[in-house]
Structure formats: C-alpha cells, structure tokens
CSV table of N, CA and C in Angstrom, one decimal:
chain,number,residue,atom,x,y,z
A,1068,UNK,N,0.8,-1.2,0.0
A,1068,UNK,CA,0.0,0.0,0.0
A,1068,UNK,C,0.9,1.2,0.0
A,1069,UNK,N,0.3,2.3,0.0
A,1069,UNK,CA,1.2,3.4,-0.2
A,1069,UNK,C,0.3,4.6,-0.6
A,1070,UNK,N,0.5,6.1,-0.4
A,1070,UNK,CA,-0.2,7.0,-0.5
A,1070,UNK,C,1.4,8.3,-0.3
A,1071,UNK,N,0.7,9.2,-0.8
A,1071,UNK,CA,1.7,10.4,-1.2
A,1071,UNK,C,1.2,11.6,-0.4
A,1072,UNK,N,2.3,12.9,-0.1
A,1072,UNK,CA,1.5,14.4,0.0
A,1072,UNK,C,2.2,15.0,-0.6
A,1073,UNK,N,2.1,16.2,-1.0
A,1073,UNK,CA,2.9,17.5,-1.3
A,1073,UNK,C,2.5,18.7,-0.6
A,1074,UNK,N,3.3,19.6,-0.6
A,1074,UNK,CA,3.4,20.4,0.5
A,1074,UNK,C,4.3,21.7,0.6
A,1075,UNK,N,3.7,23.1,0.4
A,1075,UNK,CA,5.1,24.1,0.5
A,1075,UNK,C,5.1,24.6,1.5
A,1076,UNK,N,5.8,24.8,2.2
A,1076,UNK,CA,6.1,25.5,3.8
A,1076,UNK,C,6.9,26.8,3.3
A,1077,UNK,N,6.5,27.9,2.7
A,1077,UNK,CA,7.7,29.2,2.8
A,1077,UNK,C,8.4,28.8,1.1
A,1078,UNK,N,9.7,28.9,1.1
A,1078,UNK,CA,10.7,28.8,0.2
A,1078,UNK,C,10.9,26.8,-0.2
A,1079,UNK,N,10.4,26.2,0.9
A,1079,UNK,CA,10.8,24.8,1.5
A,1079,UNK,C,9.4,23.7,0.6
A,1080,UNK,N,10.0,23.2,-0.3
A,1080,UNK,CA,9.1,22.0,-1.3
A,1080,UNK,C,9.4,20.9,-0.5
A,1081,UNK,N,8.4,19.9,0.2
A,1081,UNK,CA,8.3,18.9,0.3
A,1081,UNK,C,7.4,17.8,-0.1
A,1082,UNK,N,7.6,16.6,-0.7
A,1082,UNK,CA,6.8,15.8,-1.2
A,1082,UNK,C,7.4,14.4,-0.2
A,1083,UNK,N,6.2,13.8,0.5
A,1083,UNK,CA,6.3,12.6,1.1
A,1083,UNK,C,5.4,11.4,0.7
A,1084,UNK,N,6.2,10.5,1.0
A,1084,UNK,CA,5.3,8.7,0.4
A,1084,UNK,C,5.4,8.5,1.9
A,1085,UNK,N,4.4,7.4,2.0
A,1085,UNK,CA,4.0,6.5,2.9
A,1085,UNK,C,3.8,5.1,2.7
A,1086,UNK,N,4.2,4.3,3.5
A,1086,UNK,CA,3.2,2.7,3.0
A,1086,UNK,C,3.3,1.5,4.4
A,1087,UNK,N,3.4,0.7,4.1
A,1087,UNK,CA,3.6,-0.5,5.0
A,1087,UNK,C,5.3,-0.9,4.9
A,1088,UNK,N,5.7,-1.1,5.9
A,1088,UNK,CA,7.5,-1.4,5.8
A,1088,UNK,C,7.3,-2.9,5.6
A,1089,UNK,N,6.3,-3.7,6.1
A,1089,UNK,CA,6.3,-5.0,5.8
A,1089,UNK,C,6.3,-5.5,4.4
A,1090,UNK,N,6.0,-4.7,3.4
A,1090,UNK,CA,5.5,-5.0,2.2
A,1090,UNK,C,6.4,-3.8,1.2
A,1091,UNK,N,6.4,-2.7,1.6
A,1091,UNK,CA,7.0,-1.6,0.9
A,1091,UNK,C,8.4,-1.3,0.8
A,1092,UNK,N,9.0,-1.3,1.7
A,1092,UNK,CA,10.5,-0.4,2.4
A,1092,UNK,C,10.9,-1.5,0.9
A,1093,UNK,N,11.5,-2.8,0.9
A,1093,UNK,CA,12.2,-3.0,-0.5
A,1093,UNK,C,12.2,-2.2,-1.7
A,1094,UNK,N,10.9,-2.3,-1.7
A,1094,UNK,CA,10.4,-1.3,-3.2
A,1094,UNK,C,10.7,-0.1,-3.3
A,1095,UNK,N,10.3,0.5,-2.2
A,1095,UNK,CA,10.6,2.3,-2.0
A,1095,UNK,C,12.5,2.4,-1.8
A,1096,UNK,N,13.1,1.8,-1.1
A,1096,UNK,CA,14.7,1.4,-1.8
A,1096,UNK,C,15.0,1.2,-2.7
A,1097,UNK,N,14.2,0.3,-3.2
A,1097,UNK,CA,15.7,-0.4,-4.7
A,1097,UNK,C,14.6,0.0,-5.6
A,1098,UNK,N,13.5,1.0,-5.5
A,1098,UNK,CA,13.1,1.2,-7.1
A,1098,UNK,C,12.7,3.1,-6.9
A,1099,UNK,N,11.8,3.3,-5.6
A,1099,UNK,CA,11.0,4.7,-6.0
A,1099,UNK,C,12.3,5.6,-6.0
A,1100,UNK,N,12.9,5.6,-4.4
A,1100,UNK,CA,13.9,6.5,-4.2
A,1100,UNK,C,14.9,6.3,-5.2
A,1101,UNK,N,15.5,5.7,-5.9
A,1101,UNK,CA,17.0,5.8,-6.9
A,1101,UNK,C,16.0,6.6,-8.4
A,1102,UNK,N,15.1,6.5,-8.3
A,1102,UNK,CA,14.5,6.9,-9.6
A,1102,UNK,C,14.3,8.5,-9.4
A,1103,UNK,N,13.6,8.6,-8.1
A,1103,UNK,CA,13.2,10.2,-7.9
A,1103,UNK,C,14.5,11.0,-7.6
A,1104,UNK,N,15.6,10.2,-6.9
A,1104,UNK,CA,16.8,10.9,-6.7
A,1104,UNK,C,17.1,11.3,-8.0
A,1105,UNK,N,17.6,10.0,-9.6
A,1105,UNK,CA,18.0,10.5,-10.5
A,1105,UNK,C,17.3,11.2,-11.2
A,1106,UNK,N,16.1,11.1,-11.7
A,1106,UNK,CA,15.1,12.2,-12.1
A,1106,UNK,C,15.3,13.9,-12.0
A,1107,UNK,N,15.2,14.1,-10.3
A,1107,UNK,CA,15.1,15.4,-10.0
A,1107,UNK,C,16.5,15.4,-9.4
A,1108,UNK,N,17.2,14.9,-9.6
A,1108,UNK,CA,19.0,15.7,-9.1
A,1108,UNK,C,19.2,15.6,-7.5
A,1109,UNK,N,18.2,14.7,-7.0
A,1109,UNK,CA,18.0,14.9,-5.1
A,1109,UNK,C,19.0,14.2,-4.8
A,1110,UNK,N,19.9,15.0,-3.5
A,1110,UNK,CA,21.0,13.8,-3.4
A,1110,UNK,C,21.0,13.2,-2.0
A,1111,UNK,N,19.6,13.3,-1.1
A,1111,UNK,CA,19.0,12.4,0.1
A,1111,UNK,C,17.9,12.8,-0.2
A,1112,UNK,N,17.3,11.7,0.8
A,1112,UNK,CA,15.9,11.8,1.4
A,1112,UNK,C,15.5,11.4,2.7
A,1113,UNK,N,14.9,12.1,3.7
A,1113,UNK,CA,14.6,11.3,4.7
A,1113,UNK,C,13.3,10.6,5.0
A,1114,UNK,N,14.0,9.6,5.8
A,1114,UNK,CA,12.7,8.6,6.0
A,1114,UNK,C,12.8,8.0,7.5
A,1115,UNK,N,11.7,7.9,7.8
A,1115,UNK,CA,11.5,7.2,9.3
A,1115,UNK,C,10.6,5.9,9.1
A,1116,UNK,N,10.7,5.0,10.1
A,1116,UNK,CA,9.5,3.7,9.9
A,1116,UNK,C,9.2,3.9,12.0
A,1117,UNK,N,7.8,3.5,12.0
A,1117,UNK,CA,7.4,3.2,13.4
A,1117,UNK,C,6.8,2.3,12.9
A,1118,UNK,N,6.5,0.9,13.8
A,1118,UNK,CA,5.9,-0.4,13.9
A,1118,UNK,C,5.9,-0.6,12.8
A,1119,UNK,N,4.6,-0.3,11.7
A,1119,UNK,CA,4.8,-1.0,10.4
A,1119,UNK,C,4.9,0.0,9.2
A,1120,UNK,N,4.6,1.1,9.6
A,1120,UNK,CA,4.7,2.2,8.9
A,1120,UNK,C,5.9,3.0,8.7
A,1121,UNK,N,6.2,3.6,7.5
A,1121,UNK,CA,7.5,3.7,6.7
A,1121,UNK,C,6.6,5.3,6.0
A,1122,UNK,N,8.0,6.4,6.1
A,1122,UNK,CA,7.7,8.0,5.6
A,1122,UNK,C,8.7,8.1,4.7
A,1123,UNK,N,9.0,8.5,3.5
A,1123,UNK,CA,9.9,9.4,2.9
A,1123,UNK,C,9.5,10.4,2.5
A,1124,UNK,N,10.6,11.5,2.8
A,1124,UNK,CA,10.1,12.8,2.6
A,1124,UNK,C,11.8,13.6,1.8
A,1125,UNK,N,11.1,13.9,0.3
A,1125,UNK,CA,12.1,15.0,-0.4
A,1125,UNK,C,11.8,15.7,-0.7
A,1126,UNK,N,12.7,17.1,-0.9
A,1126,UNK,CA,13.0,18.0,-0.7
A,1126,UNK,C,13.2,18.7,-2.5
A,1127,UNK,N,12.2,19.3,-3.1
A,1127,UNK,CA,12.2,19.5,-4.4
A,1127,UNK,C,11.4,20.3,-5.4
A,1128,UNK,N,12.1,21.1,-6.0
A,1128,UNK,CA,10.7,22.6,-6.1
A,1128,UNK,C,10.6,21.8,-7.3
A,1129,UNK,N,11.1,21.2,-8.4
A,1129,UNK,CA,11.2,20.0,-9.5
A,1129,UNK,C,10.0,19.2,-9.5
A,1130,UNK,N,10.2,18.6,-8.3
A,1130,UNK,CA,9.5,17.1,-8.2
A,1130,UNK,C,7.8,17.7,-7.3
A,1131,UNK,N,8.1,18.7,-6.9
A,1131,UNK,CA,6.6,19.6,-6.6
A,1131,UNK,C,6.0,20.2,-7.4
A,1132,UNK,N,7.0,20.8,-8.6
A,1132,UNK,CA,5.6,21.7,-9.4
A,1132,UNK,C,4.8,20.7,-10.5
A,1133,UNK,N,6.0,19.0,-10.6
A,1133,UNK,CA,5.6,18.3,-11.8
A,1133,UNK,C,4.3,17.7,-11.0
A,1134,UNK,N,4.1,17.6,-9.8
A,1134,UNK,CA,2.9,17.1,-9.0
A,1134,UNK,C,1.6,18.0,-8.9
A,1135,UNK,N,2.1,19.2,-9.0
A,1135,UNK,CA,1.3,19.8,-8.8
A,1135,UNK,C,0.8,20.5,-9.6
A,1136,UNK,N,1.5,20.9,-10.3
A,1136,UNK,CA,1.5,22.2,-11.7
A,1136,UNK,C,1.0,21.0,-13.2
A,1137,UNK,N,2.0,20.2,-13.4
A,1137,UNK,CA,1.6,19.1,-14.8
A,1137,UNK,C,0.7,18.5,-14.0
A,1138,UNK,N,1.1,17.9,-13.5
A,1138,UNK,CA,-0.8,17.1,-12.9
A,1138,UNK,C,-1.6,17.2,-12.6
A,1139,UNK,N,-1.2,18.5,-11.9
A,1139,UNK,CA,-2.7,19.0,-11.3
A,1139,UNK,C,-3.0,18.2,-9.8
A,1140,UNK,N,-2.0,18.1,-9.2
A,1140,UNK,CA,-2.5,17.2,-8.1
A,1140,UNK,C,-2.1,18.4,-6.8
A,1141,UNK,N,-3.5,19.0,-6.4
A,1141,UNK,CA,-3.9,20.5,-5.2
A,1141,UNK,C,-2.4,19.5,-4.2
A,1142,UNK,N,-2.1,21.0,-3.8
A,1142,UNK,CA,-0.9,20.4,-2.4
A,1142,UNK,C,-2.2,20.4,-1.0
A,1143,UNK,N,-1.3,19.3,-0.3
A,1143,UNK,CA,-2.2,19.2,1.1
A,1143,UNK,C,-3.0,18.1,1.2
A,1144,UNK,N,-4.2,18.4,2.0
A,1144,UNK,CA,-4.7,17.2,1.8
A,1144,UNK,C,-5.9,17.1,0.5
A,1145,UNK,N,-5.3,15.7,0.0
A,1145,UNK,CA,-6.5,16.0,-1.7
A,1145,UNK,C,-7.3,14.5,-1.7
A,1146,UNK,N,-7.4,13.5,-0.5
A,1146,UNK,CA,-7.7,12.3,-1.0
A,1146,UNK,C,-9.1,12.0,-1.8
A,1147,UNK,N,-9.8,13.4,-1.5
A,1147,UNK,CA,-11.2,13.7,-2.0
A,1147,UNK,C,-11.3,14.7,-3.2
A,1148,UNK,N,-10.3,15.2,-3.5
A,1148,UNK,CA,-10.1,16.6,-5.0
A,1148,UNK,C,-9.2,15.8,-5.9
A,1149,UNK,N,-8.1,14.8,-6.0
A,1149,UNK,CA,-7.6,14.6,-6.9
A,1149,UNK,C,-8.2,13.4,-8.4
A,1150,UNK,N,-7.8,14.0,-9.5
A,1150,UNK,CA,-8.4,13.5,-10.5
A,1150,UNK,C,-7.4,12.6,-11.4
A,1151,UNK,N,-7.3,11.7,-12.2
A,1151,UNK,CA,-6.5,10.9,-12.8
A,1151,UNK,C,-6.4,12.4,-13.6
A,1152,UNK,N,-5.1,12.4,-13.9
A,1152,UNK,CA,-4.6,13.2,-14.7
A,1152,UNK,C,-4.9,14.1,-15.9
A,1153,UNK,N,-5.3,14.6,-16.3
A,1153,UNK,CA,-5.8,14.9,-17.5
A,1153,UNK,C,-4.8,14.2,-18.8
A,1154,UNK,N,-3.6,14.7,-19.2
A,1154,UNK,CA,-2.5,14.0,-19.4
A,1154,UNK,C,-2.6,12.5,-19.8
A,1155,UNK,N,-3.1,11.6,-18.9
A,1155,UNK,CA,-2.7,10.0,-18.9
A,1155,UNK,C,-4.7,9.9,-19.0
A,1156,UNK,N,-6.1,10.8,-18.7
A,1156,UNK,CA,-6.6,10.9,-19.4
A,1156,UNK,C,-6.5,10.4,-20.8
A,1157,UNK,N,-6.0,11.7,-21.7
A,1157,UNK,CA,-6.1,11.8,-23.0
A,1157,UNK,C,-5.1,11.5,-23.5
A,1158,UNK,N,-4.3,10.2,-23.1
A,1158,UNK,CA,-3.4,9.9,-23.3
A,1158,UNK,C,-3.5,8.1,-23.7
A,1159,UNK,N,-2.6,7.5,-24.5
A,1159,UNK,CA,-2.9,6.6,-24.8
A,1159,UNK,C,-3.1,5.1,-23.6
A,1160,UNK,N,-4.0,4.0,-24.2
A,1160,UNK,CA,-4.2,3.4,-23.5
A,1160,UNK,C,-3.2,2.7,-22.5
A,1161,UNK,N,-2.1,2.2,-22.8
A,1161,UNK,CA,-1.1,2.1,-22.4
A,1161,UNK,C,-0.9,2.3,-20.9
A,1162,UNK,N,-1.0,3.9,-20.7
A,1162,UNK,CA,-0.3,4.7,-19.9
A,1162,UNK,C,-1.6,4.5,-19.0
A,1163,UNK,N,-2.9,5.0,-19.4
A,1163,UNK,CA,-4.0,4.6,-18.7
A,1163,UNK,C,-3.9,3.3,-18.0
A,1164,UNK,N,-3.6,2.0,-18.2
A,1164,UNK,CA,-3.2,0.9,-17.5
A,1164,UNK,C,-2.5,1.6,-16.4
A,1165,UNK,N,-0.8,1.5,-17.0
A,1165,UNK,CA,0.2,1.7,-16.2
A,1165,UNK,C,-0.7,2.6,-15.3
A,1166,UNK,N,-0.9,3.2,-15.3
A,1166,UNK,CA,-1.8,4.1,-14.1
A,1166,UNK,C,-3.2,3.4,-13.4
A,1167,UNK,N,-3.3,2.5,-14.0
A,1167,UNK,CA,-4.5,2.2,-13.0
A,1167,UNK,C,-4.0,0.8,-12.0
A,1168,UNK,N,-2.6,0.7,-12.9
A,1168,UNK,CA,-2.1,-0.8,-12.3
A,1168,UNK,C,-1.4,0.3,-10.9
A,1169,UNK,N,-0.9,1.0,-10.9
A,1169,UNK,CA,-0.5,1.9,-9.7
A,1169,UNK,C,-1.2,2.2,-8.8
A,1170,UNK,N,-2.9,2.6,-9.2
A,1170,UNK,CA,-4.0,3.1,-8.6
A,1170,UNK,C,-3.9,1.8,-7.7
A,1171,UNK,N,-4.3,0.3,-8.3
A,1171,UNK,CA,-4.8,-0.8,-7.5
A,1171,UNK,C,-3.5,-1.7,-6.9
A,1172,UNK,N,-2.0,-1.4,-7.6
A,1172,UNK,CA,-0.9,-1.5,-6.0
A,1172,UNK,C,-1.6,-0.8,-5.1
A,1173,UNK,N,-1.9,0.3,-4.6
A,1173,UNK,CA,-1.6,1.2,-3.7
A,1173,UNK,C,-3.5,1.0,-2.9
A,1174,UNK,N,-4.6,0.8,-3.7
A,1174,UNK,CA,-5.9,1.3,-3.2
A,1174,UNK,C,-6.6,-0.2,-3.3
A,1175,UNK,N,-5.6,-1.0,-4.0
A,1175,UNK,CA,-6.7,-1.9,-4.5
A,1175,UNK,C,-6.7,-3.5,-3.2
A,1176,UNK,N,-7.4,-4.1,-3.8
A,1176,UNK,CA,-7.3,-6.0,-3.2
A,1176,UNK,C,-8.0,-6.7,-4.2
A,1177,UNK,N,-7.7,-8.3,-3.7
A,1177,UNK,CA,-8.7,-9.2,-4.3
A,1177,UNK,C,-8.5,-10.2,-3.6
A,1178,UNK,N,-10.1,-10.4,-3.0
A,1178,UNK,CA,-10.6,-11.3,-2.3
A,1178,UNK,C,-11.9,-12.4,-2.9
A,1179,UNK,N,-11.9,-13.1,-1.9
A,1179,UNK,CA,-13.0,-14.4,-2.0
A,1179,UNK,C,-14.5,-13.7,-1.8
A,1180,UNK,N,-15.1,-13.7,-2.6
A,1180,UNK,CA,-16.7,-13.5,-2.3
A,1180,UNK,C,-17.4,-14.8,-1.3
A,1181,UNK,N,-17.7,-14.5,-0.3
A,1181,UNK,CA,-17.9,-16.2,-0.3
A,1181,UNK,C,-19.6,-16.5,0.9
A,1182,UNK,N,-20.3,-15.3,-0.1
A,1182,UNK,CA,-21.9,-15.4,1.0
A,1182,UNK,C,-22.3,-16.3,0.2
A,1183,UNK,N,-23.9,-17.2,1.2
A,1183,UNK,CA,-24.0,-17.8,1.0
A,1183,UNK,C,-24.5,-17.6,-0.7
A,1184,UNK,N,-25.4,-16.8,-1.1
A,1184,UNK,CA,-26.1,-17.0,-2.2
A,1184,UNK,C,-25.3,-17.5,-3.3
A,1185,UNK,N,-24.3,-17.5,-2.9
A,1185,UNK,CA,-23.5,-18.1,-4.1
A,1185,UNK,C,-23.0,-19.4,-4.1
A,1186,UNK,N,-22.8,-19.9,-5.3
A,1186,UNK,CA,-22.9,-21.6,-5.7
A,1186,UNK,C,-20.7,-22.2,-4.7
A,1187,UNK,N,-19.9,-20.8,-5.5
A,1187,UNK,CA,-19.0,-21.1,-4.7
A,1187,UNK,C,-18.1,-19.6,-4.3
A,1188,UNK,N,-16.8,-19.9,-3.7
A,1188,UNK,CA,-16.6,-18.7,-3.9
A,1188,UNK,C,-15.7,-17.8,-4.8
A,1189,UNK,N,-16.0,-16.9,-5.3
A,1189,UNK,CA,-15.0,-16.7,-6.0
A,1189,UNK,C,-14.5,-15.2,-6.1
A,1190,UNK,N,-13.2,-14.7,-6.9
A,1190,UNK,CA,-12.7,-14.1,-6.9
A,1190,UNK,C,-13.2,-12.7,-6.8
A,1191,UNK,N,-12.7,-11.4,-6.5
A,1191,UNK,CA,-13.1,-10.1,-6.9
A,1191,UNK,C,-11.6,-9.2,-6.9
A,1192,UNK,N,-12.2,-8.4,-8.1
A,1192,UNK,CA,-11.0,-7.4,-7.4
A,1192,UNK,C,-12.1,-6.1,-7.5
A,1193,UNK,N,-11.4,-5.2,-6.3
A,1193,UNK,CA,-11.8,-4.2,-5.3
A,1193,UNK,C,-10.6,-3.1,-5.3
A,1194,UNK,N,-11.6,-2.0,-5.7
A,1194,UNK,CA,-10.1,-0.4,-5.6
A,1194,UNK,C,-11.2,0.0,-4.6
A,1195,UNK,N,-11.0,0.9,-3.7
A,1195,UNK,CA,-11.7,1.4,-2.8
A,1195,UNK,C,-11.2,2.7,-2.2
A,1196,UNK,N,-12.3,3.5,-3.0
A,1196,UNK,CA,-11.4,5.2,-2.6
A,1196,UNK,C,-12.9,5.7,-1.9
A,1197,UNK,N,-12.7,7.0,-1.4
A,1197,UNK,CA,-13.3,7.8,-0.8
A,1197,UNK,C,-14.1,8.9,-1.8
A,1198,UNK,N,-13.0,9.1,-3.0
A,1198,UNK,CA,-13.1,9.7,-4.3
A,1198,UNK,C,-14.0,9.1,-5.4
A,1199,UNK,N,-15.0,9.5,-4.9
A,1199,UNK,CA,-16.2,9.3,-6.3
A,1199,UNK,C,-15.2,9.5,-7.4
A,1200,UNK,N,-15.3,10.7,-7.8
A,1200,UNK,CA,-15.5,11.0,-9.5
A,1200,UNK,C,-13.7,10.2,-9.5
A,1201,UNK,N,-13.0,9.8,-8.7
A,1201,UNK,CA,-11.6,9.1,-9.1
A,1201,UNK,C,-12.2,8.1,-9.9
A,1202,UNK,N,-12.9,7.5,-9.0
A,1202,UNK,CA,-13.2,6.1,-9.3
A,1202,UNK,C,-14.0,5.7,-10.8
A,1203,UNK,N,-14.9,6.9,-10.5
A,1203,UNK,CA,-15.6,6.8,-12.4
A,1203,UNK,C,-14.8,6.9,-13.0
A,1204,UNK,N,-13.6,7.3,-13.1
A,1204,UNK,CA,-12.4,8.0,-14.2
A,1204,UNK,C,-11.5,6.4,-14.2
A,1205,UNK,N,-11.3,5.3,-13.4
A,1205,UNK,CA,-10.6,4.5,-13.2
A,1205,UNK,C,-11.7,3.5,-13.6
A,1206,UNK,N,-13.4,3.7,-13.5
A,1206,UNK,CA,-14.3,2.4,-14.3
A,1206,UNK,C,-14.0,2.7,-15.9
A,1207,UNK,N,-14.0,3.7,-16.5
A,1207,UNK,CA,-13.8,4.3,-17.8
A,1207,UNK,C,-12.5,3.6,-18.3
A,1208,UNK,N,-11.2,4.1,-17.6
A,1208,UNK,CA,-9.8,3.3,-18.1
A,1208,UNK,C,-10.7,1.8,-18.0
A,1209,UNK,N,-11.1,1.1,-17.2
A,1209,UNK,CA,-11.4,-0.2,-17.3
A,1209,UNK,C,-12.3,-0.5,-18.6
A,1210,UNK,N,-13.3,0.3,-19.0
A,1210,UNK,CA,-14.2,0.2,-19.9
A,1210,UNK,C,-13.5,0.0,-21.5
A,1211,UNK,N,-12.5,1.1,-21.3
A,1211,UNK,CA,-11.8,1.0,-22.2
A,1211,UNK,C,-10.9,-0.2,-22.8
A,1212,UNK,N,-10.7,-0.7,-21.6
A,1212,UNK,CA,-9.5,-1.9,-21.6
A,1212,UNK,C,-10.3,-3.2,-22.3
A,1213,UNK,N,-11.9,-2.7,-22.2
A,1213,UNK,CA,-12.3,-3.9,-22.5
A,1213,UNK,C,-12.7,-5.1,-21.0
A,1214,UNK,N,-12.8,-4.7,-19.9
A,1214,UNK,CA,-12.8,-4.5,-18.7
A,1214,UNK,C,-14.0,-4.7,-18.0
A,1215,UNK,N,-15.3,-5.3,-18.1
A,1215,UNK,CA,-16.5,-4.9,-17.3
A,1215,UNK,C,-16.1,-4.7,-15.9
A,1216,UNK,N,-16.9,-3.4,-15.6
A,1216,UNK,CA,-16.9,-3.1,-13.6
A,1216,UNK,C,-17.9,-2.6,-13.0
A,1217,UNK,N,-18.2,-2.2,-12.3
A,1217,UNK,CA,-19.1,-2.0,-11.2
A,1217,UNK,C,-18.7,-1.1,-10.3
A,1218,UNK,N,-19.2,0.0,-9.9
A,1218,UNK,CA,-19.1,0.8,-8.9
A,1218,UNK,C,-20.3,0.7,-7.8
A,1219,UNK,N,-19.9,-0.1,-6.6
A,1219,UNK,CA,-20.4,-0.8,-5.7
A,1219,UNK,C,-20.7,-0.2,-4.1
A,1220,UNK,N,-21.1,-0.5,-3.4
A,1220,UNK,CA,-20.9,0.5,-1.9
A,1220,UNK,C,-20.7,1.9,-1.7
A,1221,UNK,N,-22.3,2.7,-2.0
A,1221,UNK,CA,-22.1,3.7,-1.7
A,1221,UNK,C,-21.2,4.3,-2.6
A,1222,UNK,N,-20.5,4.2,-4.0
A,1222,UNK,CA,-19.9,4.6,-5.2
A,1222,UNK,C,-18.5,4.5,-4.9
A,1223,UNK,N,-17.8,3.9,-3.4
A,1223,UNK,CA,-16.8,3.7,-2.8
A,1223,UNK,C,-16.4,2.3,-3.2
A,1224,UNK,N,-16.4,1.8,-3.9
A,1224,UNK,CA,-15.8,0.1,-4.4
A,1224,UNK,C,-15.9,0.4,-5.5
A,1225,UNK,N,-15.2,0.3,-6.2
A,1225,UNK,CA,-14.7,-0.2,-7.9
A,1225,UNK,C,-14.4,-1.9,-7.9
A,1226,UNK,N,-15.7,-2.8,-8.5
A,1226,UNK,CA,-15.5,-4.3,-8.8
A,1226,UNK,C,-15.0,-4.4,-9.8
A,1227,UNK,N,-14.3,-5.7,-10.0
A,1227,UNK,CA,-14.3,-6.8,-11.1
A,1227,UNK,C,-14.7,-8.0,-10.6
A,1228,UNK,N,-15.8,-8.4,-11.1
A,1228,UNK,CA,-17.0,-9.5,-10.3
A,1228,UNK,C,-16.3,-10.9,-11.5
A,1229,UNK,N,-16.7,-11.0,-12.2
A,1229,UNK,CA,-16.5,-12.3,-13.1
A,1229,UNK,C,-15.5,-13.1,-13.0
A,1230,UNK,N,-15.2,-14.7,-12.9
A,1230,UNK,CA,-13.9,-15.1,-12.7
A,1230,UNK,C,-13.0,-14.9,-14.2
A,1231,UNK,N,-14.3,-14.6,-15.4
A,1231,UNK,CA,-13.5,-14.4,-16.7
A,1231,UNK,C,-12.8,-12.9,-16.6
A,1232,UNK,N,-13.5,-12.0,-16.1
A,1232,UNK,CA,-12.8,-10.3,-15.8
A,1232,UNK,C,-12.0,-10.0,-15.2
A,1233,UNK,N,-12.0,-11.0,-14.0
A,1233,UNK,CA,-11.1,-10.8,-12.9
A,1233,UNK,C,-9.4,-11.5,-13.5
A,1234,UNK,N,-9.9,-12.0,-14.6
A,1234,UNK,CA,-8.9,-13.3,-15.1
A,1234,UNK,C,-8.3,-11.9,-16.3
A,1235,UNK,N,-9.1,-11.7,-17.1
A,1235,UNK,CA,-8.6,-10.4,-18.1
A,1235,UNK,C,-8.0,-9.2,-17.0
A,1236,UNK,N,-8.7,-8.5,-16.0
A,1236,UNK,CA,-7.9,-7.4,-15.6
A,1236,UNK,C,-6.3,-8.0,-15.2
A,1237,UNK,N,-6.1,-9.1,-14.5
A,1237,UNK,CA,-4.5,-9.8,-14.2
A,1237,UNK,C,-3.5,-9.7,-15.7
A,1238,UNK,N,-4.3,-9.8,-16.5
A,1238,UNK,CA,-3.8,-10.3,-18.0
A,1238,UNK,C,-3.5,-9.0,-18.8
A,1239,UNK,N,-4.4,-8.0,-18.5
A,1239,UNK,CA,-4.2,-6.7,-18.9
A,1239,UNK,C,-3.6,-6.2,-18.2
A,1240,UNK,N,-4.1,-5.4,-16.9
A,1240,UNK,CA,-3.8,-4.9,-16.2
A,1240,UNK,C,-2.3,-5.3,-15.0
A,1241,UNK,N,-2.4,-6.3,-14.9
A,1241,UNK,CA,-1.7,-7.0,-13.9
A,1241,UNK,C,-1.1,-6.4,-12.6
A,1242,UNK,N,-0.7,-6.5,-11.9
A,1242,UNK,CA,-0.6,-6.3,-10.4
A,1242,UNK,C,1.6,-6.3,-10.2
C-alpha cells in the first residue's frame, strides 16, 4: 500500500510517500527512491518507519511543481479533489493501464466473495477510494481496456465480479 502528500512550507518543497514497511521499504529502496533521486538531481531523502509504517520525505521545487503544476494534483490534503490526470486521461491506452495498475498496488485488493447465495466462492478485485469522480475516471480506463466493472458500496468500491474479468484485468492490467 502506499499514499503520497505534497506540500510548500515558505521557500521549503516537500513531497512525502508513505506505505507498509512490511510489504514496501524494499520497493521504496531499490526502485522509487534511486529513480526520484536521479530524475530530480536529489541527493537524500529522509525517511522514518514506526511499527509498520515507513515515511519518505524530499526535498524539491522539481519534483513539486511536476505534481502539482503538470498534474494538477492540489498540495495538502486531496484524497477527495484529486483527479487521474488529465494528461494519462487523453493519453494513450497504455499509460491509462500503467496508471491504473499503480491506482490498484496502492488502493486496490482481491478477495474471495464467499456469502451464501452463491454456488461457490469466487474471486473479486476491489479499488476502494473515498473519491467518487476518481473512481468513475478509473471504471472508464477499465471500460476502455475492455474490462467490465461495477461501482459498488455507496460509489466507494470499484469491482471486477467475473472469474472471466477478474482473469482479463491480471492479464491486462496486472498487479
């Protein structure tokens, strides 16, 4: 799992990640941090972990205005204003994946349905935001893909119900 902020204090750009150290710290090591360092020219970052939780926080007027300014992603708290991109929008299919495969590392799962009404149980995958209109923007990438889904619970669950869908999103989409 994993979630992001950005943030200007004064003269002072900071952008932080978050996630699970059980599952994350490898990744955020040997792949986010050496990429964002060579990217934007950063030559640290700090990071703290308590129990299972893991922070990195750099330092980057670079790597803040591409978050904020090209993206469009408001600084502060946004887990209810941010929008897929316009950008990766109107941008080819491709990238629409790659972005939704990021959305469902970080928001998503797949679990056993397993009430009674049903003969057995079977798969689902589940993105689960707080963000309505995210989520319509992420059934759309799906629609596109060729993808049937469902917007479920209060407009807060994004499904893939079918063992055949759930079987194409892994194959398209993959994890």
């Amino acid at each position: 799992s994993g979630d992001g902020c950005t943030n200007k204090y004064g003269r002072h750009y900071q952008i932080g990640f978050a996630g699970d150290k059980r599952y994350d710290i490898e990744y955020y090591n040997n792949k986010i941090i050496p990429i964002v360092k060579k990217l934007f020219n950063i030559q640290s970052c700090y990071s703290r972990t308590r129990e299972n939780g893991m922070w990195f926080n750099f330092h980057s007027k670079s790597l803040f205005e591409l978050l904020t300014i090209r993206f469009q992603m408001p600084a502060g708290v946004k887990f209810d204003k941010v929008l897929v991109p316009k950008e990766i929008m109107n941008g080819n299919v491709k990238h629409k994946i790659a972005f939704l495969r990021g959305v469902f590392d970080t928001d998503g799962c797949v679990f056993f349905d397993k009430r009674k009404p049903y003969k057995e149980p079977y798969m689902r995958v589940d993105i689960t935001m707080y963000n309505i209109p995210i989520l319509t923007q992420l059934r759309q990438i799906l629609t596109e893909a060729g993808i049937p889904s469902n917007v479920l619970g209060n407009g807060k669950h994004l499904h893939v119900t079918s063992k055949k869908d759930v079987r194409k999103f892994f194959e398209i989409v993959g994890s």
